[in-house]
C-alpha positions as CSV (number, residue, x, y, z in Angstrom):
1,S,0.6,56.5,4.9
2,V,2.3,59.9,5.2
3,L,2.8,61.5,8.6
4,S,4.3,65.0,9.3
5,F,5.2,66.9,12.5
6,A,4.2,70.2,10.8
7,K,5.4,73.4,12.2
8,R,2.6,75.7,13.4
9,V,2.6,79.2,12.3
10,D,2.5,80.6,15.8
11,G,5.6,78.6,16.8
12,S,3.8,76.5,19.3
13,Q,3.9,72.7,19.6
14,D,4.2,70.8,16.3
15,E,1.0,69.4,14.9
16,V,0.8,65.8,13.8
17,I,-0.8,65.6,10.3
18,V,-1.6,62.2,8.8
19,G,-2.7,61.2,5.3
20,E,-3.4,63.4,2.3
21,G,-2.9,66.6,4.2
22,A,0.7,65.6,5.0
23,V,1.7,64.8,1.4
24,S,2.7,68.3,0.6
25,Y,5.1,68.4,3.6
26,L,7.2,65.7,1.8
27,E,8.4,68.5,-0.4
28,T,8.2,71.6,1.9
29,D,9.3,70.0,5.2
30,P,11.0,66.6,4.4
31,D,13.0,66.5,7.7
32,D,9.8,66.3,9.7
33,T,7.8,64.0,7.3
34,V,7.8,60.2,6.8
35,S,6.1,57.9,4.4
36,A,5.8,54.1,3.8
37,V,6.5,53.2,7.4
38,K,5.0,49.8,6.9
39,R,8.1,48.7,5.1
40,H,10.1,49.1,8.3
41,M,7.7,47.3,10.7
42,G,9.8,44.7,12.6
43,D,13.1,46.5,11.8
44,D,15.2,48.6,14.1
45,H,14.6,51.7,12.1
46,P,14.7,55.0,14.2
47,Y,12.9,58.2,13.1
48,E,14.1,61.6,14.3
49,F,12.4,64.9,13.6
50,E,13.4,68.5,14.1
51,G,11.8,70.0,17.2
52,E,11.0,66.5,18.7
53,D,13.1,65.5,21.7
54,M,12.4,61.8,21.3
55,T,13.3,59.1,18.8
56,Y,10.3,57.3,17.2
57,T,10.1,53.7,16.3
58,P,8.1,52.3,13.3
59,E,5.4,51.1,15.6
60,M,5.1,54.5,17.2
61,I,4.7,56.2,13.8
62,S,2.2,53.5,12.8
63,G,0.3,54.0,16.1
64,L,-0.2,57.7,15.2
65,I,-1.6,56.6,11.9
66,L,-3.9,54.1,13.5
67,K,-5.0,56.8,15.9
68,K,-6.1,59.0,13.0
69,L,-8.0,56.1,11.4
70,V,-9.8,55.4,14.7
71,Q,-10.8,59.1,15.0
72,E,-12.1,59.0,11.4
73,A,-14.0,55.8,12.1
74,E,-15.6,57.3,15.3
75,G,-16.7,60.3,13.3
76,E,-18.3,58.2,10.6
77,L,-20.1,55.8,13.0
78,A,-21.9,58.1,15.4
79,G,-20.1,61.3,16.0
80,D,-18.2,62.3,19.1
81,D,-20.1,60.0,21.5
82,T,-18.6,56.8,19.9
83,E,-15.4,55.5,21.3
84,I,-13.5,52.7,19.6
85,D,-11.1,50.8,21.9
86,E,-10.4,47.7,19.8
87,A,-10.0,46.9,16.1
88,V,-9.2,44.1,13.7
89,I,-6.1,45.3,11.8
90,T,-5.1,44.0,8.3
91,V,-1.5,43.1,7.5
92,P,0.3,41.9,4.4
93,A,0.3,38.2,3.9
94,R,4.1,38.0,4.1
95,F,4.5,40.1,7.2
96,S,7.1,38.5,9.5
97,E,6.3,37.6,13.1
98,A,8.4,40.6,14.1
99,A,6.3,42.9,11.9
100,R,3.1,41.4,13.2
101,S,4.3,42.0,16.8
102,C,5.1,45.6,15.9
103,T,1.6,46.0,14.5
104,E,0.1,44.9,17.7
105,A,2.4,47.3,19.6
106,A,1.3,50.1,17.2
107,A,-2.2,49.5,18.4
108,Y,-1.1,50.5,21.9
109,F,0.4,53.8,20.6
110,G,-2.9,54.3,18.7
111,Y,-4.8,54.1,22.0
112,L,-6.5,50.8,21.2
113,D,-6.9,48.4,24.2
114,Q,-7.2,45.2,22.2
115,V,-6.6,43.8,18.7
116,P,-8.8,40.7,18.5
117,M,-7.2,39.6,15.2
118,L,-4.5,40.5,12.7
119,L,-6.3,39.6,9.5
120,P,-4.1,38.9,6.4
121,E,-4.9,41.4,3.6
122,P,-5.8,38.6,1.1
123,S,-8.5,37.3,3.5
124,A,-9.7,40.8,4.1
125,A,-10.0,41.4,0.3
126,C,-12.1,38.3,0.0
127,V,-14.4,39.5,2.8
128,A,-14.6,43.0,1.3
129,Y,-15.4,41.8,-2.2
130,K,-17.7,39.0,-1.0
131,V,-16.1,36.5,-3.4
132,D,-18.1,33.6,-2.1
133,D,-21.4,35.4,-2.9
134,E,-20.6,35.5,-6.6
135,S,-21.1,31.8,-7.2
136,T,-21.4,28.8,-4.9
137,D,-18.8,27.1,-7.2
138,V,-16.0,29.4,-6.1
139,E,-13.6,27.4,-3.8
140,R,-10.3,29.1,-4.4
141,V,-9.2,32.6,-5.5
142,A,-6.0,34.3,-6.4
143,V,-5.6,37.7,-4.7
144,Y,-3.1,40.1,-6.4
145,D,-2.1,42.9,-4.0
146,L,0.1,45.7,-5.3
147,G,0.0,48.5,-2.7
148,G,2.0,51.6,-2.0
149,G,4.8,49.8,-0.3
150,T,4.4,46.0,-0.6
151,F,3.5,43.5,-3.3
152,D,2.2,39.9,-3.0
153,I,0.0,37.3,-4.6
154,S,-1.9,34.8,-2.5
155,I,-4.0,31.7,-3.1
156,V,-7.0,31.7,-0.8
157,N,-9.2,28.8,-0.1
158,I,-12.9,29.4,0.8
159,V,-13.8,26.9,3.5
160,P,-17.2,26.4,5.1
161,D,-17.2,27.1,8.9
162,K,-19.3,25.6,11.7
163,E,-21.7,28.6,11.7
164,G,-22.8,28.0,8.1
165,G,-20.7,30.7,6.6
166,N,-17.3,30.7,5.1
167,K,-13.8,31.5,6.2
168,Y,-10.8,32.4,4.1
169,V,-7.6,30.5,4.5
170,V,-4.4,31.7,2.8
171,E,-2.9,28.5,1.3
172,K,0.2,29.9,-0.4
173,N,1.7,33.4,-0.9
174,D,4.7,35.0,-2.3
175,G,5.9,38.6,-2.9
176,R,8.2,41.3,-1.6
177,Q,7.8,43.7,1.3
178,Q,10.0,46.3,-0.5
179,L,8.1,46.7,-3.7
180,G,5.1,48.9,-4.5
181,G,3.7,52.2,-5.8
182,E,6.5,54.1,-4.1
183,D,9.0,52.3,-6.3
184,F,7.1,53.3,-9.4
185,D,7.2,56.9,-8.2
186,E,10.9,56.8,-7.6
187,R,11.7,55.2,-11.0
188,L,9.6,57.8,-12.7
189,R,11.2,60.6,-10.6
190,D,14.7,59.5,-11.6
191,W,13.7,59.4,-15.3
192,L,12.2,62.9,-15.1
193,I,15.5,64.2,-13.5
194,E,17.5,62.6,-16.3
195,Q,15.3,64.2,-18.9
196,F,15.6,67.6,-17.1
197,E,19.4,67.2,-17.2
198,D,19.4,66.3,-20.9
199,D,17.3,69.4,-21.7
200,T,19.0,71.9,-19.5
201,G,22.5,70.5,-18.6
202,I,21.6,71.0,-14.9
203,D,22.5,68.0,-12.7
204,V,20.2,68.0,-9.6
205,E,22.7,65.7,-7.8
206,S,25.5,68.2,-8.2
207,T,24.1,70.8,-5.8
208,H,26.2,71.3,-2.7
209,E,23.2,71.8,-0.4
210,E,21.9,68.4,0.7
211,T,18.6,69.8,1.9
212,T,18.0,71.6,-1.4
213,T,18.7,68.4,-3.3
214,H,16.3,66.4,-1.2
215,Q,13.6,69.0,-1.5
216,I,14.0,69.1,-5.3
217,K,13.8,65.3,-5.5
218,Q,10.7,65.3,-3.3
219,R,9.1,67.9,-5.5
220,V,9.8,65.9,-8.7
221,Q,8.6,62.7,-6.9
222,A,5.3,64.4,-6.1
223,E,4.9,65.3,-9.7
224,A,5.8,61.8,-10.7
225,K,3.1,60.4,-8.5
226,K,0.6,62.7,-10.2
227,V,1.7,61.6,-13.6
228,K,1.4,57.9,-12.6
229,E,-2.1,58.4,-11.4
230,Q,-3.1,60.4,-14.5
231,L,-1.8,57.6,-16.7
232,T,-4.5,55.4,-15.3
233,N,-6.9,57.0,-17.6
234,A,-4.7,58.7,-20.2
235,K,-2.1,57.4,-22.7
236,T,0.1,60.4,-22.4
237,V,0.7,63.0,-19.7
238,T,2.8,66.2,-19.6
239,A,4.9,66.8,-16.5
240,N,6.0,70.3,-15.5
């Protein structure tokens, strides 16, 4: 979940870019770009951007991301004539009450009128993968969820409901809200920087320009992310 207030070429109002299109701005415009906002849901974590007069909260940033998702969903469903004004939103199983409240507030900033349900991600995974359709003998499943920013494992019970279907009840869960793919990227980034220093004698951390250091680290982290993804299907990868 990457969001950037990108500068327009003509100098007019900044353009909000969400998703894959905003990833490159982590390197080229880090002061106006943010990622992994879900980690700060429920925290008093302000976001300030160059050219923006106001301070943003995590729920405001999350709301802009939700707005983008709603727009994409409307386009997929029936074109410009379809308006979505309510949505079920999935949240990590270990989200605190404060984080859940912030998610509901984010829906307001995403121009949603109502959130009928905040569905725990383990239950959503059971619905998406139709685990109860695989065998009538399945009564309990373990859902292992390692995402970009959070990690948890949950035990989900499959319970028959009154309508003749099934509902998914999270019995137990454990995990960390501050552990995910982003941490893999950072560890690999730091290792690459160490290798670079061993090869060249140049210490990235020693630069006197803070912005330059940040930009370099973001550039290496972007490369680290590519390497991580390529290692899904390859035993070795070369990083440049």
